[in-house]
Amino acid sequence: MKRHINLLFLILTLQFALAGFSASAAWSIQSPQTEIRSFDAEKLDEYRGDKRFQYEVYKAKPKGFLERLWDRIVGWFNSLFGSAITSGVLEILFYALLIAAFVFFIIKLTGIQPTTLFKKAKSEAKPYQVDEEALNDIDFEGEIQLAINQAQWRIAVRLTYLYALKRISDANLIAIRKGKTNHEYLYELSGHSIEQDFASLSFLFDYTWYGHFEANETMVTKAKTHLESIGSLKSSKK
């Protein structure tokens, strides 16, 4: 019995010894040697000079006064309506106002009457022939006022010019004849006190009627001013 116990003790001792040796051998095999490495100073300097490796924090450009004002307006509308599309609607409205302001500027610059843009072109049916009998049949004051009320500025300028011709003819200063030019009428008025007024009125008439340029209320006012000066003429040359 004692012999068996000693044999068992010997076997266990050998097993523990072999297990310790195997663990020590495995540790020595698995444990790598540590290698100490250092950075290449030249490479570091090269990377520092390369823009691709320069990482900087982007600083947003400060907003101007108009941008800040716009942000406040948008924020105010958002707080009122609480809609995510408010900003887009306001942007559309802003550009619409810019376009409207530009159109208004063009209208003022060209002297076009805004009301005439939405009216149908009125027929200029009355030719108002230039001959003595035709001029005697026209109610100039009524026709001129009608043309002004209908914003037919070209007709109003033409009627004012024809009315001046009639007045000058009634004063026996010119002889009206169909086909006669303004230069011929001016030649007959040479040296008369109304010569300059008639010349200016003739220019307005030629500019708007034969030149096909757009007339306006200002031109009609100027034409009527010249007509009033002509209306005070006398029937003899100076």
mmCIF file of C-alpha atoms in Angstrom:
data_model
loop_
_atom_site.group_PDB
_atom_site.id
_atom_site.type_symbol
_atom_site.label_atom_id
_atom_site.label_comp_id
_atom_site.label_asym_id
_atom_site.label_seq_id
_atom_site.Cartn_x
_atom_site.Cartn_y
_atom_site.Cartn_z
ATOM 1 C CA MET A 1 0.000 0.000 0.000
ATOM 2 C CA LYS A 2 2.749 2.379 0.972
ATOM 3 C CA ARG A 3 4.498 1.564 -2.255
ATOM 4 C CA HIS A 4 1.489 2.593 -4.280
ATOM 5 C CA ILE A 5 1.223 5.917 -2.473
ATOM 6 C CA ASN A 6 4.868 6.770 -3.154
ATOM 7 C CA LEU A 7 4.410 5.913 -6.807
ATOM 8 C CA LEU A 8 1.352 8.174 -7.065
ATOM 9 C CA PHE A 9 3.218 11.031 -5.380
ATOM 10 C CA LEU A 10 6.096 10.667 -7.823
ATOM 11 C CA ILE A 11 3.742 10.808 -10.850
ATOM 12 C CA LEU A 12 2.027 13.972 -9.612
ATOM 13 C CA THR A 13 5.382 15.629 -8.929
ATOM 14 C CA LEU A 14 6.553 14.910 -12.455
ATOM 15 C CA GLN A 15 3.300 16.282 -13.951
ATOM 16 C CA PHE A 16 3.599 19.603 -12.110
ATOM 17 C CA ALA A 17 7.234 19.923 -13.141
ATOM 18 C CA LEU A 18 6.411 19.313 -16.808
ATOM 19 C CA ALA A 19 3.496 21.786 -16.727
ATOM 20 C CA GLY A 20 5.744 24.511 -15.278
ATOM 21 C CA PHE A 21 8.373 23.926 -17.916
ATOM 22 C CA SER A 22 5.809 24.129 -20.742
ATOM 23 C CA ALA A 23 4.385 27.427 -19.460
ATOM 24 C CA SER A 24 7.878 28.933 -19.143
ATOM 25 C CA ALA A 25 8.772 27.818 -22.676
ATOM 26 C CA ALA A 26 5.516 29.216 -24.094
ATOM 27 C CA TRP A 27 6.028 32.613 -22.377
ATOM 28 C CA SER A 28 9.534 32.910 -23.743
ATOM 29 C CA ILE A 29 8.238 32.149 -27.248
ATOM 30 C CA GLN A 30 5.199 34.528 -27.173
ATOM 31 C CA SER A 31 6.874 37.546 -25.559
ATOM 32 C CA PRO A 32 8.342 39.715 -28.448
ATOM 33 C CA GLN A 33 11.256 41.978 -27.998
ATOM 34 C CA THR A 34 10.318 45.703 -27.758
ATOM 35 C CA GLU A 35 11.781 47.882 -30.525
ATOM 36 C CA ILE A 36 12.220 51.578 -29.744
ATOM 37 C CA ARG A 37 11.593 53.812 -32.814
ATOM 38 C CA SER A 38 12.031 57.595 -33.241
ATOM 39 C CA PHE A 39 10.444 60.208 -35.602
ATOM 40 C CA ASP A 40 12.336 61.478 -38.615
ATOM 41 C CA ALA A 41 12.779 65.225 -37.995
ATOM 42 C CA GLU A 42 13.209 66.003 -41.704
ATOM 43 C CA LYS A 43 10.002 64.189 -42.596
ATOM 44 C CA LEU A 44 8.136 66.099 -39.898
ATOM 45 C CA ASP A 45 9.326 69.417 -41.319
ATOM 46 C CA GLU A 46 8.306 68.282 -44.806
ATOM 47 C CA TYR A 47 4.786 67.404 -43.631
ATOM 48 C CA ARG A 48 4.495 70.695 -41.769
ATOM 49 C CA GLY A 49 5.220 72.596 -45.003
ATOM 50 C CA ASP A 50 2.687 70.587 -47.049
ATOM 51 C CA LYS A 51 -0.698 72.388 -47.223
ATOM 52 C CA ARG A 52 -2.490 69.045 -47.474
ATOM 53 C CA PHE A 53 -1.501 68.295 -43.897
ATOM 54 C CA GLN A 54 -2.236 71.726 -42.454
ATOM 55 C CA TYR A 55 -5.488 71.410 -40.556
ATOM 56 C CA GLU A 56 -6.832 74.700 -39.244
ATOM 57 C CA VAL A 57 -10.158 75.608 -37.751
ATOM 58 C CA TYR A 58 -12.265 77.565 -40.316
ATOM 59 C CA LYS A 59 -13.484 80.884 -39.023
ATOM 60 C CA ALA A 60 -16.693 82.097 -40.610
ATOM 61 C CA LYS A 61 -16.634 85.596 -42.113
ATOM 62 C CA PRO A 62 -18.508 88.032 -39.896
ATOM 63 C CA LYS A 63 -21.949 88.924 -41.272
ATOM 64 C CA GLY A 64 -22.593 92.445 -42.477
ATOM 65 C CA PHE A 65 -25.326 94.749 -41.296
ATOM 66 C CA LEU A 66 -27.809 93.782 -44.033
ATOM 67 C CA GLU A 67 -27.278 90.063 -43.408
ATOM 68 C CA ARG A 68 -27.828 90.503 -39.690
ATOM 69 C CA LEU A 69 -30.935 92.576 -40.366
ATOM 70 C CA TRP A 70 -32.267 89.933 -42.746
ATOM 71 C CA ASP A 71 -31.655 87.195 -40.153
ATOM 72 C CA ARG A 72 -33.597 89.205 -37.576
ATOM 73 C CA ILE A 73 -36.518 89.727 -39.950
ATOM 74 C CA VAL A 74 -36.621 86.027 -40.815
ATOM 75 C CA GLY A 75 -36.383 85.112 -37.132
ATOM 76 C CA TRP A 76 -39.215 87.484 -36.301
ATOM 77 C CA PHE A 77 -41.497 85.981 -38.974
ATOM 78 C CA ASN A 78 -40.556 82.475 -37.883
ATOM 79 C CA SER A 79 -41.536 83.320 -34.322
ATOM 80 C CA LEU A 80 -44.889 84.669 -35.566
ATOM 81 C CA PHE A 81 -45.859 81.866 -37.908
ATOM 82 C CA GLY A 82 -43.645 79.031 -36.702
ATOM 83 C CA SER A 83 -43.292 77.646 -40.222
ATOM 84 C CA ALA A 84 -40.236 76.026 -41.742
ATOM 85 C CA ILE A 85 -41.002 77.550 -45.152
ATOM 86 C CA THR A 86 -41.194 81.130 -43.869
ATOM 87 C CA SER A 87 -37.576 81.840 -44.832
ATOM 88 C CA GLY A 88 -38.158 80.705 -48.436
ATOM 89 C CA VAL A 89 -41.351 82.744 -48.741
ATOM 90 C CA LEU A 90 -39.592 85.848 -47.453
ATOM 91 C CA GLU A 91 -36.761 85.374 -49.933
ATOM 92 C CA ILE A 92 -39.253 85.176 -52.821
ATOM 93 C CA LEU A 93 -41.033 88.267 -51.506
ATOM 94 C CA PHE A 94 -37.727 90.115 -51.230
ATOM 95 C CA TYR A 95 -36.787 89.434 -54.862
ATOM 96 C CA ALA A 96 -40.322 90.320 -55.998
ATOM 97 C CA LEU A 97 -39.974 93.707 -54.297
ATOM 98 C CA LEU A 98 -36.597 94.234 -55.981
ATOM 99 C CA ILE A 99 -38.122 93.511 -59.406
ATOM 100 C CA ALA A 100 -41.062 95.830 -58.680
ATOM 101 C CA ALA A 101 -38.674 98.614 -57.647
ATOM 102 C CA PHE A 102 -36.643 98.122 -60.839
ATOM 103 C CA VAL A 103 -39.778 98.264 -63.029
ATOM 104 C CA PHE A 104 -40.944 101.397 -61.203
ATOM 105 C CA PHE A 105 -37.545 103.022 -61.839
ATOM 106 C CA ILE A 106 -37.720 102.201 -65.577
ATOM 107 C CA ILE A 107 -41.261 103.600 -65.811
ATOM 108 C CA LYS A 108 -40.208 106.841 -64.137
ATOM 109 C CA LEU A 109 -37.092 107.087 -66.284
ATOM 110 C CA THR A 110 -38.953 106.646 -69.577
ATOM 111 C CA GLY A 111 -41.983 108.716 -68.562
ATOM 112 C CA ILE A 112 -44.451 105.942 -69.430
ATOM 113 C CA GLN A 113 -47.808 106.234 -67.673
ATOM 114 C CA PRO A 114 -48.426 103.021 -65.644
ATOM 115 C CA THR A 115 -52.168 103.096 -66.409
ATOM 116 C CA THR A 116 -51.511 102.793 -70.133
ATOM 117 C CA LEU A 117 -49.690 99.484 -69.650
ATOM 118 C CA PHE A 118 -52.937 97.716 -68.773
ATOM 119 C CA LYS A 119 -55.213 99.431 -71.271
ATOM 120 C CA LYS A 120 -55.970 98.262 -74.765
ATOM 121 C CA ALA A 121 -54.471 100.397 -77.476
ATOM 122 C CA LYS A 122 -57.082 102.849 -78.590
ATOM 123 C CA SER A 123 -57.695 103.259 -82.272
ATOM 124 C CA GLU A 124 -56.484 106.537 -83.682
ATOM 125 C CA ALA A 125 -59.258 106.548 -86.246
ATOM 126 C CA LYS A 126 -59.446 110.291 -86.804
ATOM 127 C CA PRO A 127 -56.687 111.323 -89.240
ATOM 128 C CA TYR A 128 -57.310 115.070 -88.760
ATOM 129 C CA GLN A 129 -56.428 116.091 -92.302
ATOM 130 C CA VAL A 130 -54.471 119.346 -92.668
ATOM 131 C CA ASP A 131 -56.619 121.565 -94.834
ATOM 132 C CA GLU A 132 -58.565 124.698 -94.077
ATOM 133 C CA GLU A 133 -62.035 123.198 -94.383
ATOM 134 C CA ALA A 134 -61.193 120.185 -92.195
ATOM 135 C CA LEU A 135 -59.692 122.351 -89.449
ATOM 136 C CA ASN A 136 -62.811 124.501 -89.357
ATOM 137 C CA ASP A 137 -64.937 121.431 -88.626
ATOM 138 C CA ILE A 138 -62.936 120.287 -85.576
ATOM 139 C CA ASP A 139 -63.884 121.200 -82.003
ATOM 140 C CA PHE A 140 -60.249 121.479 -80.929
ATOM 141 C CA GLU A 141 -60.778 122.283 -77.264
ATOM 142 C CA GLY A 142 -63.222 119.401 -76.811
ATOM 143 C CA GLU A 143 -61.117 116.930 -78.825
ATOM 144 C CA ILE A 144 -57.897 117.870 -77.007
ATOM 145 C CA GLN A 145 -59.549 117.421 -73.615
ATOM 146 C CA LEU A 146 -61.017 114.064 -74.707
ATOM 147 C CA ALA A 147 -57.582 112.838 -75.821
ATOM 148 C CA ILE A 148 -56.072 113.925 -72.492
ATOM 149 C CA ASN A 149 -58.806 112.137 -70.521
ATOM 150 C CA GLN A 150 -58.099 108.953 -72.488
ATOM 151 C CA ALA A 151 -54.306 109.349 -72.072
ATOM 152 C CA GLN A 152 -53.874 109.528 -75.874
ATOM 153 C CA TRP A 153 -50.893 111.845 -75.624
ATOM 154 C CA ARG A 154 -49.833 111.617 -79.290
ATOM 155 C CA ILE A 155 -53.311 112.616 -80.437
ATOM 156 C CA ALA A 156 -53.361 115.468 -77.917
ATOM 157 C CA VAL A 157 -50.024 116.824 -79.215
ATOM 158 C CA ARG A 158 -51.178 116.560 -82.840
ATOM 159 C CA LEU A 159 -54.469 118.339 -82.111
ATOM 160 C CA THR A 160 -52.648 121.098 -80.254
ATOM 161 C CA TYR A 161 -50.347 121.579 -83.248
ATOM 162 C CA LEU A 162 -53.295 121.712 -85.682
ATOM 163 C CA TYR A 163 -55.115 124.133 -83.391
ATOM 164 C CA ALA A 164 -52.058 126.399 -83.503
ATOM 165 C CA LEU A 165 -52.069 126.211 -87.325
ATOM 166 C CA LYS A 166 -55.730 127.244 -87.386
ATOM 167 C CA ARG A 167 -55.131 130.191 -85.056
ATOM 168 C CA ILE A 168 -52.174 131.378 -87.105
ATOM 169 C CA SER A 169 -54.194 130.970 -90.308
ATOM 170 C CA ASP A 170 -57.121 132.899 -88.799
ATOM 171 C CA ALA A 171 -54.653 135.714 -88.090
ATOM 172 C CA ASN A 172 -53.751 135.691 -91.813
ATOM 173 C CA LEU A 173 -50.084 134.937 -91.068
ATOM 174 C CA ILE A 174 -49.876 131.666 -93.014
ATOM 175 C CA ALA A 175 -51.752 129.932 -95.809
ATOM 176 C CA ILE A 176 -52.705 126.349 -94.867
ATOM 177 C CA ARG A 177 -52.252 123.815 -97.620
ATOM 178 C CA LYS A 178 -52.212 120.035 -97.538
ATOM 179 C CA GLY A 179 -48.675 118.688 -97.946
ATOM 180 C CA LYS A 180 -47.042 121.908 -96.789
ATOM 181 C CA THR A 181 -44.090 121.374 -94.451
ATOM 182 C CA ASN A 182 -43.377 122.952 -91.082
ATOM 183 C CA HIS A 183 -40.310 124.613 -92.574
ATOM 184 C CA GLU A 184 -42.522 126.399 -95.070
ATOM 185 C CA TYR A 185 -44.825 127.603 -92.305
ATOM 186 C CA LEU A 186 -41.827 128.767 -90.275
ATOM 187 C CA TYR A 187 -40.511 130.638 -93.285
ATOM 188 C CA GLU A 188 -43.796 132.522 -93.477
ATOM 189 C CA LEU A 189 -43.526 133.311 -89.747
ATOM 190 C CA SER A 190 -39.926 134.462 -90.036
ATOM 191 C CA GLY A 191 -39.354 137.456 -87.782
ATOM 192 C CA HIS A 192 -42.696 137.150 -85.993
ATOM 193 C CA SER A 193 -42.933 137.027 -82.210
ATOM 194 C CA ILE A 194 -44.557 133.551 -82.276
ATOM 195 C CA GLU A 195 -41.897 132.025 -84.510
ATOM 196 C CA GLN A 196 -40.026 130.347 -81.647
ATOM 197 C CA ASP A 197 -43.184 128.978 -79.993
ATOM 198 C CA PHE A 198 -44.384 127.516 -83.274
ATOM 199 C CA ALA A 199 -40.931 126.020 -83.923
ATOM 200 C CA SER A 200 -40.952 124.313 -80.503
ATOM 201 C CA LEU A 201 -44.510 123.063 -81.001
ATOM 202 C CA SER A 202 -43.630 121.751 -84.472
ATOM 203 C CA PHE A 203 -40.681 119.862 -82.978
ATOM 204 C CA LEU A 204 -42.937 118.166 -80.398
ATOM 205 C CA PHE A 205 -45.389 117.238 -83.132
ATOM 206 C CA ASP A 206 -42.721 115.792 -85.458
ATOM 207 C CA TYR A 207 -41.032 113.978 -82.558
ATOM 208 C CA THR A 208 -44.171 112.180 -81.375
ATOM 209 C CA TRP A 209 -46.121 111.779 -84.620
ATOM 210 C CA TYR A 210 -43.611 111.130 -87.361
ATOM 211 C CA GLY A 211 -40.779 109.944 -85.136
ATOM 212 C CA HIS A 212 -43.144 107.450 -83.472
ATOM 213 C CA PHE A 213 -41.686 108.216 -80.071
ATOM 214 C CA GLU A 214 -43.878 107.719 -77.035
ATOM 215 C CA ALA A 215 -45.565 110.924 -75.913
ATOM 216 C CA ASN A 216 -46.516 111.705 -72.336
ATOM 217 C CA GLU A 217 -48.472 114.181 -70.279
ATOM 218 C CA THR A 218 -45.454 116.458 -69.841
ATOM 219 C CA MET A 219 -45.139 116.889 -73.614
ATOM 220 C CA VAL A 220 -48.843 117.733 -73.898
ATOM 221 C CA THR A 221 -48.445 120.383 -71.185
ATOM 222 C CA LYS A 222 -45.517 121.936 -73.061
ATOM 223 C CA ALA A 223 -47.481 121.908 -76.324
ATOM 224 C CA LYS A 224 -50.431 123.671 -74.664
ATOM 225 C CA THR A 225 -48.062 126.301 -73.219
ATOM 226 C CA HIS A 226 -46.768 127.109 -76.712
ATOM 227 C CA LEU A 227 -50.355 127.189 -77.995
ATOM 228 C CA GLU A 228 -51.332 129.755 -75.364
ATOM 229 C CA SER A 229 -48.409 131.954 -76.415
ATOM 230 C CA ILE A 230 -49.472 131.661 -80.048
ATOM 231 C CA GLY A 231 -53.047 132.495 -79.068
ATOM 232 C CA SER A 232 -52.002 136.014 -78.088
ATOM 233 C CA LEU A 233 -50.651 136.833 -81.574
ATOM 234 C CA LYS A 234 -51.617 139.771 -83.737
ATOM 235 C CA SER A 235 -52.539 139.667 -87.407
ATOM 236 C CA SER A 236 -49.568 141.627 -88.727
ATOM 237 C CA LYS A 237 -45.841 140.928 -88.907
ATOM 238 C CA LYS A 238 -43.311 142.982 -87.000
#
